[in-house]
Short mmCIF file of C-alpha atoms in Angstrom, two decimals:
data_model
loop_
_atom_site.label_atom_id
_atom_site.label_comp_id
_atom_site.label_asym_id
_atom_site.label_seq_id
_atom_site.Cartn_x
_atom_site.Cartn_y
_atom_site.Cartn_z
CA MET A 1 91.80 122.83 95.03
CA THR A 2 94.19 123.85 92.43
CA GLY A 3 97.67 124.21 93.04
CA THR A 4 99.72 126.35 94.03
CA ALA A 5 103.97 127.71 95.36
CA VAL A 6 104.75 124.81 93.05
CA ALA A 7 108.43 123.58 93.83
CA PRO A 8 111.17 123.93 90.75
CA GLY A 9 110.46 121.59 87.94
CA ARG A 10 107.28 119.81 89.97
CA ASP A 11 104.49 120.68 86.49
CA ARG A 12 102.93 124.04 86.91
CA HIS A 13 99.57 122.15 86.90
CA ALA A 14 100.68 119.60 89.92
CA VAL A 15 97.09 120.18 93.03
CA LEU A 16 98.37 120.72 96.23
CA LEU A 17 96.14 119.51 99.19
CA PRO A 18 96.66 121.03 102.15
CA PRO A 19 96.30 119.10 105.42
CA PRO A 20 92.83 120.17 107.80
CA PRO A 21 94.38 123.00 110.36
CA GLY A 22 96.23 122.06 113.90
CA ALA A 23 98.18 122.45 115.82
CA THR A 24 101.98 122.00 114.45
CA ARG A 25 102.60 119.02 117.21
CA VAL A 26 101.37 116.75 119.31
CA GLY A 27 100.55 118.36 122.50
CA GLY A 28 100.96 117.40 125.98
CA GLN A 29 99.89 113.83 126.55
CA VAL A 30 102.04 111.71 124.45
CA ARG A 31 100.33 110.15 121.95
CA SER A 32 101.11 106.63 120.84
CA THR A 33 101.25 104.32 117.20
CA ALA A 34 102.42 101.19 116.31
CA VAL A 35 103.15 101.49 112.56
CA VAL A 36 102.94 97.10 111.33
CA GLY A 37 105.10 96.64 107.83
CA GLY A 38 108.34 98.73 107.18
CA GLY A 39 107.29 98.97 102.85
CA ILE A 40 106.90 102.80 101.36
CA ALA A 41 103.32 102.72 103.67
CA GLY A 42 104.68 101.96 106.32
CA LEU A 43 107.98 104.61 106.21
CA ALA A 44 105.84 107.35 104.67
CA ALA A 45 103.05 107.08 107.89
CA ALA A 46 105.88 106.38 110.83
CA THR A 47 108.03 109.85 109.63
CA ALA A 48 104.81 111.63 108.98
CA LEU A 49 103.51 111.01 112.65
CA ALA A 50 107.00 111.14 114.34
CA GLU A 51 108.09 114.05 112.61
CA ARG A 52 104.98 115.75 114.84
CA GLY A 53 105.72 114.35 117.98
CA VAL A 54 103.89 110.75 117.92
CA ASP A 55 105.90 108.11 119.94
CA VAL A 56 106.16 105.69 117.20
CA THR A 57 107.06 101.73 116.84
CA LEU A 58 107.39 100.30 113.65
CA TYR A 59 107.16 96.39 113.68
CA GLU A 60 108.75 95.35 110.34
CA ARG A 61 109.37 90.84 109.64
CA GLU A 62 112.39 90.93 107.28
CA ALA A 63 115.73 91.70 108.77
CA TYR A 64 115.85 95.25 105.93
CA LEU A 65 113.30 98.28 105.37
CA GLY A 66 111.70 99.31 101.71
CA GLY A 67 108.74 96.29 102.03
CA ARG A 68 109.39 95.46 98.10
CA VAL A 69 111.90 97.92 97.22
CA GLY A 70 114.07 96.53 99.81
CA GLY A 71 117.43 95.05 99.20
CA TRP A 72 119.61 92.48 101.34
CA SER A 73 123.54 91.08 101.24
CA THR A 74 124.44 87.71 99.36
CA ALA A 75 127.70 86.30 99.41
CA LEU A 76 128.53 85.67 95.69
CA SER A 77 131.57 83.11 94.68
CA ASP A 78 133.98 85.06 94.46
CA GLY A 79 134.24 85.61 98.33
CA THR A 80 132.79 89.94 97.88
CA THR A 81 129.28 90.37 98.62
CA ALA A 82 126.82 92.52 96.47
CA THR A 83 123.05 93.87 97.78
CA MET A 84 120.62 91.50 96.17
CA SER A 85 116.13 92.82 95.99
CA ARG A 86 113.62 92.17 94.02
CA GLY A 87 113.77 94.11 91.10
CA PHE A 88 114.76 97.45 88.85
CA HIS A 89 112.03 100.18 90.21
CA ALA A 90 111.53 103.52 87.86
CA PHE A 91 111.21 106.61 90.50
CA PHE A 92 108.82 108.63 87.66
CA ARG A 93 108.97 112.40 88.16
CA GLN A 94 105.01 112.11 89.05
CA TYR A 95 105.72 110.02 92.64
CA TYR A 96 105.70 113.42 93.82
CA ASN A 97 105.10 112.39 97.93
CA LEU A 98 107.27 109.60 97.45
CA ARG A 99 109.75 112.27 96.70
CA SER A 100 108.99 114.28 100.08
CA LEU A 101 108.96 111.40 102.16
CA LEU A 102 112.70 110.40 100.04
CA SER A 103 114.04 114.26 100.52
CA ARG A 104 114.45 113.35 104.37
CA THR A 105 117.25 112.06 104.36
CA ASP A 106 120.60 113.44 104.34
CA SER A 107 121.47 113.27 101.06
CA PRO A 108 117.92 114.88 98.75
CA PRO A 109 116.34 113.54 96.79
CA GLY A 110 116.69 110.39 97.76
CA ARG A 111 120.15 109.60 95.33
CA LEU A 112 117.99 109.61 92.01
CA THR A 113 119.61 109.97 88.66
CA GLY A 114 117.86 110.21 85.73
CA LEU A 115 118.16 107.55 82.89
CA PRO A 116 118.32 108.83 79.54
CA ASP A 117 115.64 107.34 78.07
CA TYR A 118 112.17 104.45 78.57
CA PRO A 119 112.97 102.21 75.20
CA LEU A 120 111.25 99.36 74.22
CA ARG A 121 111.54 96.87 71.74
CA HIS A 122 109.68 93.85 70.40
CA ARG A 123 110.72 90.25 68.87
CA ASP A 124 109.39 91.85 65.04
CA GLY A 125 111.73 94.50 65.20
CA LEU A 126 109.30 97.36 66.35
CA HIS A 127 111.77 100.36 68.64
CA ASP A 128 109.77 102.26 70.69
CA SER A 129 110.75 105.39 73.08
CA PHE A 130 109.95 107.96 75.36
CA ARG A 131 113.38 110.29 75.06
CA ARG A 132 111.93 112.47 72.27
CA VAL A 133 107.69 112.30 73.67
CA PRO A 134 106.78 116.02 74.14
CA ARG A 135 105.89 115.61 78.23
CA THR A 136 103.26 118.85 77.57
CA PRO A 137 99.76 117.79 77.35
CA PRO A 138 97.69 116.23 75.15
CA LEU A 139 101.40 116.69 72.85
CA SER A 140 102.18 113.75 74.77
CA ALA A 141 99.74 111.12 73.28
CA LEU A 142 99.98 112.47 70.01
CA GLY A 143 103.49 113.21 70.31
CA PHE A 144 103.90 108.73 70.60
CA VAL A 145 101.62 108.46 68.16
CA VAL A 146 103.32 110.22 65.66
CA LEU A 147 106.68 109.07 66.50
CA SER A 148 105.76 105.58 67.32
CA PRO A 149 106.43 102.68 64.75
CA SER A 150 104.32 100.20 66.16
CA PHE A 151 101.68 103.09 65.27
CA ARG A 152 100.22 102.87 61.31
CA TRP A 153 98.13 105.38 58.95
CA ARG A 154 96.20 102.17 58.53
CA ASP A 155 95.86 101.33 62.22
CA LEU A 156 94.74 104.90 63.20
CA VAL A 157 91.96 105.38 60.72
CA ARG A 158 90.50 102.11 62.30
CA MET A 159 90.51 103.02 65.39
CA ARG A 160 87.96 104.18 67.15
CA PRO A 161 87.61 107.49 68.93
CA ALA A 162 84.52 107.45 70.82
CA ALA A 163 85.54 104.97 72.84
CA ALA A 164 88.47 106.19 73.31
CA LEU A 165 86.70 109.77 75.18
CA PRO A 166 87.45 108.38 78.67
CA LEU A 167 91.20 108.98 78.52
CA LEU A 168 90.65 112.74 78.05
CA ASP A 169 88.49 113.55 81.17
CA VAL A 170 90.15 111.01 84.24
CA ARG A 171 89.21 111.77 87.25
CA VAL A 172 88.80 109.28 90.20
CA PRO A 173 86.84 108.25 91.60
CA ASP A 174 84.37 108.42 88.77
CA VAL A 175 86.86 106.28 86.22
CA TYR A 176 86.11 103.41 88.27
CA ASP A 177 82.06 103.70 87.62
CA ARG A 178 82.90 103.71 84.16
CA LEU A 179 85.06 101.38 83.75
CA ASP A 180 85.74 99.43 87.15
CA GLY A 181 83.63 96.88 85.19
CA VAL A 182 85.55 95.76 81.96
CA SER A 183 89.19 94.13 81.59
CA ALA A 184 92.18 96.67 80.27
CA HIS A 185 92.09 93.15 76.94
CA ASP A 186 88.30 94.79 76.53
CA PHE A 187 88.78 98.56 76.41
CA LEU A 188 92.00 98.23 73.98
CA GLU A 189 89.77 95.77 71.88
CA SER A 190 87.30 98.89 71.61
CA LEU A 191 89.21 101.01 70.06
CA ARG A 192 90.96 98.45 67.70
CA PHE A 193 94.03 99.58 69.77
CA PRO A 194 96.49 98.09 66.55
CA ALA A 195 98.27 95.11 68.04
CA ALA A 196 101.89 96.20 67.86
CA ALA A 197 100.77 99.19 69.88
CA ARG A 198 99.31 97.20 72.25
CA HIS A 199 101.85 94.77 73.04
CA LEU A 200 104.23 97.26 72.79
CA ALA A 201 103.33 100.26 75.53
CA PHE A 202 99.67 99.88 77.05
CA GLU A 203 101.02 96.01 78.42
CA VAL A 204 103.70 98.00 79.88
CA PHE A 205 101.31 100.18 81.98
CA SER A 206 99.41 96.90 82.79
CA ARG A 207 102.33 94.36 83.53
CA SER A 208 102.94 96.95 85.48
CA PHE A 209 100.75 95.77 88.24
CA PHE A 210 102.26 92.02 87.49
CA ALA A 211 98.96 90.84 86.48
CA ASP A 212 97.46 89.91 82.31
CA PRO A 213 95.71 92.49 80.80
CA HIS A 214 92.70 89.83 81.21
CA ASP A 215 92.26 90.53 84.68
CA LEU A 216 92.94 93.92 85.24
CA SER A 217 90.17 96.12 85.27
CA ALA A 218 91.01 98.98 82.82
CA ALA A 219 89.77 101.87 84.79
CA GLU A 220 94.39 100.95 86.75
CA MET A 221 95.19 101.03 83.25
CA VAL A 222 93.30 103.76 82.30
CA LEU A 223 93.87 105.69 85.31
CA MET A 224 97.60 104.89 84.17
CA PHE A 225 96.70 106.47 80.98
CA HIS A 226 96.44 110.22 82.49
CA ILE A 227 99.19 109.78 84.91
CA TYR A 228 101.92 109.47 82.44
CA PHE A 229 100.32 110.83 79.51
CA LEU A 230 97.14 112.72 79.39
CA GLY A 231 97.57 114.19 83.31
CA SER A 232 100.68 115.47 83.86
CA SER A 233 103.88 117.26 81.68
CA GLU A 234 106.39 115.43 83.63
CA GLY A 235 106.56 112.73 81.54
CA LEU A 236 107.59 109.36 80.77
CA LEU A 237 111.54 109.18 81.54
CA PHE A 238 111.86 108.27 85.65
CA ASP A 239 114.82 108.36 87.49
CA VAL A 240 117.08 105.69 89.57
CA PRO A 241 118.57 105.23 92.94
CA ASP A 242 122.31 105.63 92.09
CA ASP A 243 123.22 102.61 94.81
CA PRO A 244 121.46 99.60 95.97
CA PHE A 245 118.30 100.28 97.79
CA PRO A 246 119.16 100.14 101.15
CA THR A 247 122.46 102.87 100.53
CA ALA A 248 120.46 105.09 98.47
CA LEU A 249 116.81 105.23 100.19
CA TRP A 250 115.84 103.42 103.83
CA ASP A 251 119.55 103.75 105.41
CA PRO A 252 119.02 107.61 105.67
CA LEU A 253 116.06 107.11 105.92
CA ALA A 254 116.18 104.59 109.16
CA LYS A 255 118.61 108.03 110.51
CA HIS A 256 116.02 110.54 110.59
CA LEU A 257 113.31 108.06 112.05
CA THR A 258 115.62 107.45 114.41
CA ARG A 259 116.71 111.31 115.19
CA HIS A 260 112.38 111.65 115.96
CA ARG A 261 113.00 108.73 118.32
CA VAL A 262 111.31 105.70 115.83
CA ASP A 263 111.40 102.39 118.04
CA LEU A 264 112.29 100.41 114.87
CA ARG A 265 112.25 97.02 115.59
CA LEU A 266 112.61 94.84 112.41
CA SER A 267 112.80 91.10 111.79
CA THR A 268 109.78 91.36 114.56
CA SER A 269 106.30 89.98 113.17
CA VAL A 270 103.13 91.31 114.50
CA GLU A 271 101.03 88.06 115.53
CA ASN A 272 98.01 89.69 116.67
CA VAL A 273 96.31 93.41 117.06
CA SER A 274 93.28 93.52 119.59
CA PRO A 275 91.21 96.40 120.31
CA THR A 276 90.73 97.56 124.31
CA SER A 277 88.15 98.24 126.19
CA ASP A 278 89.61 102.04 126.46
CA GLY A 279 89.90 102.07 122.68
CA ALA A 280 93.28 101.35 122.71
CA PHE A 281 95.32 98.57 121.06
CA THR A 282 97.26 95.76 121.84
CA VAL A 283 100.13 94.41 119.42
CA ALA A 284 101.59 91.10 120.01
CA THR A 285 104.09 89.45 118.51
CA ASP A 286 105.62 86.27 119.78
CA ARG A 287 107.37 87.94 122.06
CA GLU A 288 105.66 90.87 123.92
CA GLU A 289 102.39 92.35 123.97
CA ARG A 290 102.57 96.51 124.35
CA ARG A 291 99.65 99.25 123.95
CA TYR A 292 99.50 101.51 121.45
CA ASP A 293 96.83 104.10 121.47
CA THR A 294 96.29 103.86 117.41
CA VAL A 295 97.44 101.40 115.17
CA VAL A 296 98.77 101.57 111.22
CA LEU A 297 98.47 98.23 108.66
CA ALA A 298 101.27 98.70 106.14
CA LEU A 299 101.14 95.47 105.01
CA ASP A 300 100.98 93.45 101.90
CA THR A 301 97.83 91.86 100.65
CA GLY A 302 98.76 88.25 102.10
CA GLY A 303 100.24 90.23 104.99
CA LEU A 304 97.02 91.56 105.99
CA ARG A 305 94.41 89.19 105.40
CA SER A 306 96.63 87.20 107.57
CA LEU A 307 97.18 89.27 109.91
CA VAL A 308 93.19 90.31 109.86
CA GLY A 309 92.61 86.92 110.48
CA ARG A 310 94.40 86.57 113.63
CA SER A 311 93.01 89.37 115.17
CA PRO A 312 89.62 88.52 115.20
CA ARG A 313 88.21 91.39 117.68
CA LEU A 314 89.67 94.16 115.13
CA ALA A 315 86.52 96.09 112.75
CA ASP A 316 83.42 94.26 112.08
CA ALA A 317 82.41 91.93 109.69
CA ALA A 318 82.03 93.57 106.46
CA TRP A 319 85.43 95.65 106.71
CA ARG A 320 86.67 92.25 107.61
CA GLU A 321 84.70 90.27 104.18
CA ARG A 322 85.80 92.36 102.35
CA ILE A 323 90.11 92.26 103.75
CA GLY A 324 89.08 88.23 103.39
CA LYS A 325 88.50 89.13 98.98
CA LEU A 326 92.33 90.57 98.60
CA ARG A 327 93.53 88.72 96.23
CA THR A 328 97.52 88.52 95.33
CA ALA A 329 98.34 88.83 91.10
CA PRO A 330 100.57 86.23 89.92
CA PRO A 331 104.34 85.02 90.71
CA PHE A 332 106.86 86.79 88.66
CA LEU A 333 110.27 85.87 88.82
CA VAL A 334 113.60 88.37 88.96
CA SER A 335 116.81 86.70 87.73
CA ARG A 336 120.36 88.76 88.65
CA LEU A 337 122.75 87.65 86.55
CA TRP A 338 126.35 88.61 87.21
CA LEU A 339 128.50 87.29 83.66
CA ASP A 340 132.10 87.33 82.81
CA ARG A 341 131.53 89.54 80.00
CA PRO A 342 130.25 92.78 79.32
CA VAL A 343 126.85 93.63 77.65
CA HIS A 344 127.53 96.19 74.32
CA ALA A 345 128.17 99.56 75.69
CA ASP A 346 125.46 100.82 74.00
CA ARG A 347 122.85 98.45 75.39
CA PRO A 348 120.41 100.87 77.42
CA GLY A 349 119.77 100.73 81.24
CA PHE A 350 116.65 99.40 81.20
CA LEU A 351 114.98 97.81 78.38
CA GLY A 352 111.39 97.11 77.68
CA THR A 353 110.54 93.69 76.38
CA ALA A 354 107.72 92.09 74.03
CA GLY A 355 107.37 88.85 72.32
CA TYR A 356 110.67 87.24 73.61
CA GLY A 357 108.02 84.55 75.77
CA SER A 358 107.74 85.68 79.63
CA LEU A 359 111.13 87.79 79.40
CA ASP A 360 109.14 91.54 80.17
CA ASN A 361 112.06 93.41 80.66
CA VAL A 362 116.35 93.80 80.48
CA SER A 363 118.25 96.26 82.93
CA VAL A 364 122.09 96.64 82.76
CA LEU A 365 122.97 97.63 86.07
CA GLU A 366 126.55 98.89 85.58
CA ARG A 367 124.55 101.77 83.86
CA TRP A 368 123.45 103.39 86.56
CA GLU A 369 124.69 101.67 90.51
CA GLN A 370 127.55 102.27 91.58
CA GLU A 371 127.84 99.00 93.85
CA ALA A 372 127.74 97.25 90.04
CA ALA A 373 129.57 99.89 88.02
CA ARG A 374 132.16 98.43 90.86
CA TRP A 375 132.24 95.29 90.03
CA SER A 376 132.01 95.60 86.55
CA ALA A 377 135.02 97.31 86.84
CA ARG A 378 136.72 95.05 88.84
CA THR A 379 136.08 91.40 86.81
CA GLY A 380 135.41 93.36 83.13
CA GLY A 381 132.14 92.04 83.05
CA SER A 382 128.39 92.89 83.11
CA VAL A 383 125.75 92.59 86.12
CA VAL A 384 122.13 91.89 84.02
CA GLU A 385 118.26 91.58 85.70
CA LEU A 386 115.41 90.12 84.11
CA HIS A 387 111.61 89.65 84.91
CA GLY A 388 109.33 87.79 84.12
CA TYR A 389 105.41 89.33 85.45
CA ALA A 390 102.50 87.49 85.56
CA LEU A 391 103.45 83.71 85.12
CA PRO A 392 101.63 80.72 85.38
CA GLU A 393 101.06 79.73 89.22
CA ASN A 394 101.89 76.31 89.06
CA ALA A 395 105.64 77.47 87.13
CA ASP A 396 108.41 75.87 88.16
CA PRO A 397 110.57 78.22 88.82
CA ASP A 398 113.38 77.14 87.65
CA THR A 399 112.30 76.50 84.73
CA GLN A 400 111.20 80.08 84.01
CA ALA A 401 114.45 80.75 85.31
CA ARG A 402 116.32 79.33 82.37
CA HIS A 403 113.81 80.37 79.85
CA LEU A 404 114.66 84.15 80.74
CA THR A 405 118.17 83.90 80.70
CA ALA A 406 117.77 82.07 76.78
CA GLN A 407 115.71 84.98 75.67
CA LEU A 408 118.14 87.53 76.59
CA ARG A 409 120.64 85.61 74.34
CA ASN A 410 118.05 86.87 72.16
CA VAL A 411 117.67 90.32 73.66
CA TYR A 412 121.35 90.59 73.76
CA PRO A 413 123.42 87.96 71.53
CA GLU A 414 126.43 88.70 73.35
CA THR A 415 125.37 87.29 75.96
CA ARG A 416 125.50 83.89 74.25
CA GLU A 417 129.23 83.21 74.51
CA ALA A 418 129.20 84.90 78.07
CA ARG A 419 129.86 83.00 81.61
CA VAL A 420 127.60 83.27 84.43
CA LEU A 421 129.46 83.78 87.69
CA ASP A 422 127.15 84.32 90.04
CA ALA A 423 123.17 84.18 90.36
CA ARG A 424 120.09 85.04 91.93
CA HIS A 425 116.38 84.23 91.49
CA GLU A 426 113.57 85.98 93.18
CA TRP A 427 109.73 83.86 92.82
CA ARG A 428 107.18 86.44 94.93
CA GLN A 429 104.10 86.31 94.66
CA ASP A 430 102.58 89.07 96.75
CA CYS A 431 101.72 92.33 94.85
CA PRO A 432 98.26 93.63 95.18
CA LEU A 433 95.81 92.47 92.48
CA PHE A 434 93.39 94.85 91.25
CA PRO A 435 90.69 92.27 89.13
CA VAL A 436 87.52 93.50 86.85
CA GLY A 437 85.01 94.80 89.21
CA GLY A 438 86.92 95.07 92.04
CA TYR A 439 87.51 98.62 93.34
CA ARG A 440 84.18 98.89 95.52
CA ASP A 441 85.46 95.65 97.41
CA ARG A 442 88.65 97.51 97.63
CA PRO A 443 89.55 99.46 101.23
CA GLY A 444 90.24 102.51 102.37
CA VAL A 445 92.25 103.98 104.57
CA ARG A 446 90.19 104.63 107.27
CA THR A 447 88.13 101.57 109.29
CA PRO A 448 85.39 101.13 111.20
CA GLN A 449 87.40 100.73 113.84
CA PRO A 450 88.61 104.30 115.83
CA GLY A 451 92.23 104.93 115.84
CA LEU A 452 92.76 101.80 113.21
CA VAL A 453 94.02 102.62 109.55
CA LEU A 454 95.67 101.10 106.68
CA ALA A 455 98.34 102.29 104.17
CA GLY A 456 99.81 100.41 100.54
CA ASP A 457 99.78 100.34 97.46
CA LEU A 458 96.49 98.16 98.09
CA VAL A 459 94.72 100.80 99.39
CA ARG A 460 92.27 102.38 98.02
CA THR A 461 92.28 106.07 97.98
CA ASP A 462 90.36 108.37 95.80
CA LEU A 463 93.30 110.13 93.82
CA PRO A 464 94.72 110.26 90.80
CA VAL A 465 98.55 108.33 91.96
CA ALA A 466 99.30 104.44 91.77
CA LEU A 467 101.91 101.89 92.66
CA MET A 468 104.48 103.07 94.30
CA GLU A 469 103.64 107.36 94.74
CA ARG A 470 99.52 105.32 96.17
CA ALA A 471 101.93 103.24 98.77
CA ALA A 472 103.52 106.44 99.61
CA THR A 473 100.43 108.54 99.52
CA SER A 474 98.93 106.35 101.65
CA GLY A 475 101.66 106.90 104.50
CA PHE A 476 100.99 110.43 104.48
CA LEU A 477 96.83 109.93 104.56
CA ALA A 478 96.76 106.95 107.14
CA ALA A 479 98.93 109.26 109.15
CA ASN A 480 97.05 112.46 108.04
CA ALA A 481 93.65 110.91 109.81
CA LEU A 482 94.78 110.04 113.00
CA LEU A 483 96.67 113.40 113.83
CA GLN A 484 93.51 114.45 112.80
CA SER A 485 91.83 112.85 115.30
CA TRP A 486 93.82 114.58 117.79
CA ALA A 487 93.43 118.47 116.24
CA VAL A 488 97.42 117.73 114.99
CA ARG A 489 97.71 119.42 111.49
CA GLY A 490 98.95 116.38 109.45
CA HIS A 491 101.38 117.26 106.75
CA PRO A 492 100.30 118.44 102.13
CA LEU A 493 100.33 116.33 99.49
CA TRP A 494 100.82 117.27 95.77
CA THR A 495 99.01 115.04 92.99
CA VAL A 496 99.08 114.72 89.40
CA PRO A 497 95.50 116.54 88.21
CA ASN A 498 92.49 115.15 89.09
CA GLY A 499 90.56 115.47 85.41
CA GLY A 500 91.73 116.47 82.08
CA ARG A 501 93.97 119.04 81.79
CA ASN A 502 92.80 121.04 78.55
CA GLY A 503 88.29 122.19 78.50
CA LEU A 504 88.28 120.96 74.72
CA LEU A 505 89.37 117.37 75.60
CA ARG A 506 86.93 117.64 78.41
CA ALA A 507 84.49 119.10 76.47
CA LEU A 508 84.83 116.25 74.03
CA ALA A 509 85.42 113.65 76.83
CA GLY A 510 81.66 115.40 78.53
CA SER A 511 80.34 114.61 74.99
CA ARG A 512 79.45 110.84 75.45
CA THR A 513 77.24 110.70 78.70
CA SER A 514 78.26 106.66 79.34
CA THR A 515 81.50 104.82 78.28
CA ASN A 516 79.25 101.81 78.21
CA GLU A 517 77.45 102.33 76.05
CA VAL A 518 80.23 102.72 73.60
CA LEU A 519 81.69 99.58 74.80
CA ARG A 520 78.47 97.54 74.26
CA GLU A 521 78.52 98.97 70.36
CA PRO A 522 79.97 95.56 68.60
CA VAL A 523 83.14 94.91 67.18
CA GLU A 524 85.29 92.57 66.04
CA GLY A 525 86.05 89.72 68.37
CA VAL A 526 84.77 91.94 71.64
CA SER A 527 82.05 91.02 74.35
CA GLY A 528 82.10 94.12 75.68
CA ARG A 529 81.95 91.90 79.52
CA ALA A 530 84.92 91.27 82.60
CA GLY A 531 87.15 89.95 81.30
CA ALA A 532 88.92 87.17 84.15
CA THR A 533 88.33 87.65 87.59
#
């Protein structure tokens, strides 16, 4: 469907996906739903259901909401407290459904503020920026190539335009049919993509999934290219919350949910979900069992595998086998350092890095976060956050933390003399992996069990969404599926166009009938087969 009634500031080509018609609210018999998981997907599902009059209970094992975008209090050595989290997240302007969720709060759209640039820096001296790149496709992609120092004319001459044709007309799920059997690394090799540009730009997309390009499906990377370059005019600049995640985002949303009578059960793990003989469900925690008409499982990969394993009567054997095959991405590390002196005033709020060992980006939190800014003003120091993605599973977290700090001193030399007043390190491995050839086994929102739906960034939606936006979108889709079963109208969704925006580019993309044919053509050092899985 074509987009209509576009909100101010939204890409005029954004696509509206209206829900099936139905009643405005649940009427007559009270309907109840247990939402298991309080991350973005679970919060979206709970919000969408409660706003239509469903009796919702949300279970979250942690003491806070937000899941991988949550936050908690930590005591600093000077006796003050600060909010720690799992690290920086970019709220891109294509995240229509996530922003719709946040707009429910008293301070829409969730107290987001824009950063002026998305800079990238390679250790060999190359710098890239998205600030001056045009936002309108295809000028966005062309502008990046022209303005980027990582593309040289001799590199452009060597590239294989035929292999790039899949980028011009990306459609879901067709892109998975064409490219899910190829690794992101091999796809870039097939283009003869310049090594400098690959390290500085495209691998940013790959590592956004916490995965090595050899292990990531090319379809996922190409979809990201579509979302940010050729499918949307929102560009690659992004917003960030102006305070820690709980204060800026989730505490206000919790108030909205409470007003809609959602029962928020934090610090409560669900041990088992069992279907009943009359089509309902029993949800068991370590303290009690409660009956619900329907259930939304909005868990991370490991949590979903574990809960399904403890709930042997859910769905059927084939579905349970698919859940069991889900994999987590390699571990990542977030190190936050409270330094006794400031970094230089011209350091950006966020910097993507390449060539600095395991260091993938550096954030200077006082550039946008009020809590960090108050600490910085009071002490004269800086709050700096370091990320390292796709780290070896057998790596020692303490050693990796030292490596990140050492690389910070190469990126920002003024930190070499800085004393670390406080440090917090978060070593995690719970993000979904989207491996080569894994799309066909990825579960969708609907399950073989009536009344049971899934949500989360691991879930297959068949829409052009990714990362936090996939989580929010899947949460709304899960709620809409349940509402439809009760003849209640769900919630509208928005996406970037599912397909190329430009007719000429779509025609060019269609001029080669087989992506695999292009990938099979001989290229130096490329086998044309899937990378490591």
